[in-house]
Amino acid sequence: MNIEDKSAYQKRKVLGMLGISAKAGKIVCGTDATIEDIEKHRVKLVIVAQNASERTKRNIRYICDNNKIHILEFGDIEEISRTIGKNNKAIIGVKSKSLSEEIEKLIKENGGDLLYG
């Protein structure tokens, strides 16, 4: 398996994990809902779409920094939204510790950016 095939496989795997997690209620999506769950200490990892606005990235980074939560930049709004069955979602909060660790590992291997942590 060459590097491009591995990268595409890892990306599909992360998106698949997010889709299953959405059905299982292990994620929260959208800026307001994610911030609310961060403040209630329910979120273990935040994923921000690469094409999210700089203002959105800056705001969520500030909140994650204050709450010591890792934030990763991955995918784009359209593919993330399609994966979780929602429209126009740039931010996802992962509630499960084990799931967040696995997703973080895969995103880092796939070249995703760690914005905090």
Coordinates of N, CA and C in Angstrom, one line a residue:
M1 N 0.8 -1.2 0.0 CA 0.0 0.0 0.0 C 0.9 1.2 0.0
N2 N 0.7 2.1 -1.0 CA 1.5 3.3 -1.1 C 1.0 4.4 -0.1
I3 N 1.7 5.5 0.0 CA 1.3 6.5 1.0 C 0.0 7.1 0.6
E4 N -0.3 7.4 -0.6 CA -1.6 8.0 -1.0 C -2.8 7.0 -0.7
D5 N -2.6 5.7 -0.9 CA -3.6 4.7 -0.6 C -3.8 4.7 0.9
K6 N -2.7 4.7 1.7 CA -2.8 4.6 3.1 C -3.6 5.8 3.7
S7 N -3.2 7.0 3.1 CA -3.8 8.3 3.6 C -5.3 8.3 3.3
A8 N -5.7 7.8 2.1 CA -7.1 7.8 1.7 C -7.9 6.7 2.6
Y9 N -7.2 5.6 2.9 CA -7.8 4.6 3.8 C -8.0 5.1 5.2
Q10 N -7.0 5.8 5.7 CA -7.1 6.4 7.1 C -8.2 7.5 7.1
K11 N -8.3 8.3 6.1 CA -9.4 9.3 6.0 C -10.8 8.7 6.0
R12 N -10.9 7.6 5.2 CA -12.2 6.9 5.2 C -12.5 6.3 6.5
K13 N -11.5 5.8 7.1 CA -11.7 5.1 8.4 C -12.2 6.2 9.5
V14 N -11.5 7.3 9.5 CA -11.9 8.4 10.4 C -13.4 8.8 10.2
L15 N -13.7 9.0 8.9 CA -15.0 9.4 8.5 C -16.1 8.4 8.9
G16 N -15.7 7.1 8.7 CA -16.6 6.0 9.1 C -16.8 6.0 10.6
M17 N -15.7 6.2 11.4 CA -15.8 6.2 12.8 C -16.7 7.3 13.3
L18 N -16.6 8.5 12.6 CA -17.5 9.6 13.0 C -19.0 9.3 12.6
G19 N -19.2 8.7 11.5 CA -20.6 8.3 11.1 C -21.2 7.4 12.1
I20 N -20.5 6.3 12.5 CA -21.0 5.4 13.5 C -21.2 6.0 14.8
S21 N -20.2 6.9 15.2 CA -20.3 7.6 16.5 C -21.5 8.5 16.5
A22 N -21.9 9.2 15.4 CA -23.0 10.0 15.3 C -24.3 9.2 15.6
K23 N -24.4 8.1 15.0 CA -25.6 7.2 15.2 C -25.7 6.7 16.6
A24 N -24.5 6.5 17.3 CA -24.5 6.0 18.6 C -24.6 7.2 19.7
G25 N -24.6 8.4 19.2 CA -24.7 9.5 20.1 C -23.5 9.9 20.9
K26 N -22.3 9.5 20.3 CA -21.0 9.7 20.9 C -20.3 11.0 20.5
I27 N -21.0 11.8 19.6 CA -20.5 13.1 19.2 C -21.6 14.2 19.4
V28 N -21.1 15.4 19.3 CA -22.0 16.5 19.3 C -21.5 17.4 18.1
C29 N -22.4 18.0 17.4 CA -22.0 18.7 16.2 C -22.6 20.1 16.2
G30 N -21.8 21.0 15.6 CA -22.2 22.4 15.5 C -21.5 23.2 16.6
T31 N -21.3 24.5 16.3 CA -20.5 25.3 17.2 C -21.1 25.4 18.6
D32 N -22.4 25.9 18.7 CA -23.0 26.1 19.9 C -23.1 24.9 20.8
A33 N -23.6 23.8 20.2 CA -23.7 22.5 20.9 C -22.4 22.0 21.4
T34 N -21.4 22.1 20.6 CA -20.0 21.7 21.0 C -19.5 22.5 22.2
I35 N -19.6 23.8 22.1 CA -19.2 24.7 23.2 C -19.9 24.4 24.5
E36 N -21.2 24.2 24.4 CA -22.0 23.8 25.6 C -21.5 22.6 26.2
D37 N -21.2 21.5 25.4 CA -20.7 20.3 26.0 C -19.3 20.4 26.5
I38 N -18.5 21.3 25.9 CA -17.1 21.5 26.3 C -17.2 22.1 27.7
E39 N -18.0 23.1 27.9 CA -18.2 23.7 29.2 C -18.7 22.8 30.3
K40 N -19.4 21.7 29.9 CA -20.0 20.7 30.8 C -19.0 19.5 30.9
H41 N -17.8 19.7 30.4 CA -16.7 18.7 30.4 C -17.2 17.3 29.8
R42 N -17.9 17.4 28.8 CA -18.4 16.1 28.1 C -17.5 15.8 26.9
V43 N -16.8 16.8 26.3 CA -16.1 16.6 25.1 C -14.6 16.3 25.4
K44 N -14.1 15.3 24.7 CA -12.7 14.9 24.9 C -11.8 15.4 23.7
L45 N -12.4 15.6 22.5 CA -11.7 16.0 21.3 C -12.6 16.8 20.5
V46 N -12.0 17.9 19.8 CA -12.8 18.7 18.9 C -12.2 18.6 17.5
I47 N -13.0 18.4 16.5 CA -12.6 18.3 15.1 C -13.2 19.5 14.4
V48 N -12.3 20.3 13.7 CA -12.8 21.5 13.0 C -12.5 21.2 11.5
A49 N -13.4 21.5 10.7 CA -13.2 21.3 9.2 C -12.1 22.3 8.7
Q50 N -11.3 21.8 7.8 CA -10.2 22.7 7.3 C -10.7 23.9 6.6
N51 N -11.9 23.9 6.0 CA -12.5 25.1 5.4 C -13.4 25.9 6.2
A52 N -13.4 25.6 7.5 CA -14.2 26.5 8.5 C -13.6 27.9 8.4
S53 N -14.4 28.9 8.8 CA -13.9 30.2 8.8 C -12.8 30.4 9.8
E54 N -11.9 31.4 9.6 CA -10.9 31.7 10.6 C -11.5 32.1 11.9
R55 N -12.6 32.8 11.8 CA -13.2 33.3 13.1 C -13.7 32.1 13.9
T56 N -14.3 31.1 13.2 CA -14.8 29.9 13.9 C -13.6 29.2 14.5
K57 N -12.5 29.0 13.8 CA -11.4 28.3 14.3 C -10.8 29.0 15.5
R58 N -10.7 30.3 15.4 CA -10.1 31.1 16.5 C -11.0 31.0 17.7
N59 N -12.3 31.1 17.6 CA -13.2 31.0 18.7 C -13.2 29.6 19.4
I60 N -13.2 28.6 18.6 CA -13.2 27.2 19.2 C -11.8 26.9 19.8
R61 N -10.8 27.4 19.2 CA -9.4 27.2 19.7 C -9.3 27.9 21.1
Y62 N -9.8 29.1 21.2 CA -9.8 29.8 22.5 C -10.5 29.0 23.6
I63 N -11.7 28.5 23.3 CA -12.4 27.7 24.3 C -11.7 26.4 24.6
C64 N -11.2 25.7 23.6 CA -10.5 24.5 23.8 C -9.2 24.7 24.6
D65 N -8.5 25.8 24.3 CA -7.3 26.1 25.1 C -7.6 26.3 26.6
N66 N -8.7 27.0 26.8 CA -9.1 27.2 28.2 C -9.5 26.0 29.0
N67 N -10.0 25.0 28.2 CA -10.5 23.8 28.8 C -9.6 22.6 28.6
K68 N -8.4 22.9 28.1 CA -7.3 21.8 27.8 C -7.9 20.6 27.0
I69 N -8.5 21.0 25.9 CA -9.1 19.9 25.0 C -8.3 20.0 23.7
H70 N -7.9 18.9 23.2 CA -7.2 18.8 21.9 C -8.2 19.2 20.8
I71 N -7.7 19.9 19.8 CA -8.5 20.3 18.7 C -7.7 20.0 17.4
L72 N -8.4 19.3 16.5 CA -7.7 18.9 15.3 C -8.4 19.4 14.1
E73 N -7.7 19.8 13.1 CA -8.2 20.3 11.8 C -8.2 19.1 10.8
F74 N -9.4 18.8 10.3 CA -9.5 17.6 9.5 C -10.7 17.7 8.5
G75 N -10.5 17.3 7.3 CA -11.6 17.2 6.3 C -12.2 18.5 6.0
D76 N -13.3 18.5 5.2 CA -14.0 19.7 4.9 C -15.5 19.7 5.4
I77 N -16.1 20.8 5.4 CA -17.5 20.9 5.9 C -18.4 19.9 5.2
E78 N -18.3 19.8 3.9 CA -19.3 19.0 3.2 C -19.1 17.5 3.5
E79 N -17.9 17.0 3.6 CA -17.7 15.6 3.8 C -18.0 15.2 5.3
I80 N -17.7 16.1 6.2 CA -18.0 15.9 7.6 C -19.5 15.9 7.8
S81 N -20.2 16.9 7.2 CA -21.6 16.9 7.4 C -22.3 15.7 6.8
R82 N -21.9 15.3 5.6 CA -22.5 14.2 4.9 C -22.3 12.9 5.8
T83 N -21.1 12.8 6.4 CA -20.7 11.6 7.2 C -21.6 11.5 8.4
I84 N -21.9 12.6 9.0 CA -22.7 12.5 10.3 C -24.2 12.7 10.0
G85 N -24.6 12.9 8.7 CA -26.0 13.1 8.4 C -26.6 14.4 8.8
K86 N -25.8 15.4 8.8 CA -26.3 16.8 9.1 C -25.9 17.7 7.9
N87 N -26.4 19.0 8.0 CA -26.0 20.0 7.0 C -25.1 21.0 7.6
N88 N -24.1 21.4 6.9 CA -23.2 22.6 7.2 C -22.7 22.5 8.6
K89 N -22.0 21.4 9.0 CA -21.4 21.3 10.3 C -19.9 21.4 10.2
A90 N -19.3 22.4 10.7 CA -17.8 22.6 10.7 C -17.1 22.1 11.9
I91 N -17.8 21.9 13.0 CA -17.2 21.5 14.3 C -17.9 20.3 14.8
I92 N -17.1 19.3 15.3 CA -17.6 18.1 15.9 C -16.9 17.9 17.2
G93 N -17.6 17.6 18.3 CA -17.0 17.3 19.6 C -17.2 15.8 19.8
V94 N -16.1 15.1 20.1 CA -16.2 13.7 20.4 C -16.2 13.5 21.9
K95 N -17.3 12.8 22.3 CA -17.5 12.6 23.8 C -16.8 11.4 24.4
S96 N -16.5 10.4 23.6 CA -15.9 9.1 24.1 C -14.4 9.3 24.1
K97 N -13.8 9.0 25.3 CA -12.3 9.1 25.4 C -11.6 8.1 24.5
S98 N -12.0 6.8 24.4 CA -11.3 5.8 23.6 C -11.5 6.2 22.1
L99 N -12.7 6.6 21.7 CA -12.9 7.0 20.3 C -12.1 8.3 20.0
S100 N -12.0 9.2 20.9 CA -11.2 10.4 20.6 C -9.7 10.1 20.4
E101 N -9.2 9.2 21.2 CA -7.8 8.8 21.1 C -7.5 8.1 19.8
E102 N -8.4 7.2 19.4 CA -8.2 6.5 18.1 C -8.3 7.5 16.9
I103 N -9.3 8.4 16.9 CA -9.5 9.4 15.9 C -8.3 10.3 15.8
E104 N -7.8 10.8 17.0 CA -6.7 11.7 17.0 C -5.5 11.0 16.4
K105 N -5.2 9.7 16.7 CA -4.1 9.0 16.2 C -4.2 8.9 14.6
L106 N -5.4 8.6 14.1 CA -5.6 8.4 12.7 C -5.4 9.8 12.0
I107 N -6.0 10.8 12.5 CA -5.9 12.1 11.9 C -4.5 12.6 11.8
K108 N -3.7 12.4 12.9 CA -2.3 12.8 12.9 C -1.5 12.0 11.9
E109 N -1.8 10.7 11.8 CA -1.1 9.9 10.8 C -1.5 10.3 9.4
N110 N -2.7 10.9 9.2 CA -3.2 11.3 7.9 C -2.7 12.7 7.5
G111 N -2.0 13.4 8.4 CA -1.5 14.7 8.2 C -2.3 15.8 8.7
G112 N -3.4 15.5 9.5 CA -4.2 16.5 10.0 C -3.4 17.4 11.0
D113 N -3.9 18.6 11.2 CA -3.2 19.6 12.0 C -3.7 19.6 13.4
L114 N -2.8 19.5 14.4 CA -3.2 19.7 15.8 C -3.1 21.1 16.1
L115 N -4.3 21.7 16.4 CA -4.3 23.2 16.7 C -4.1 23.5 18.1
Y116 N -4.3 22.5 19.0 CA -4.0 22.7 20.4 C -3.7 21.3 21.0
G117 N -2.7 21.2 21.9 CA -2.5 20.0 22.6 C -1.2 19.5 22.6

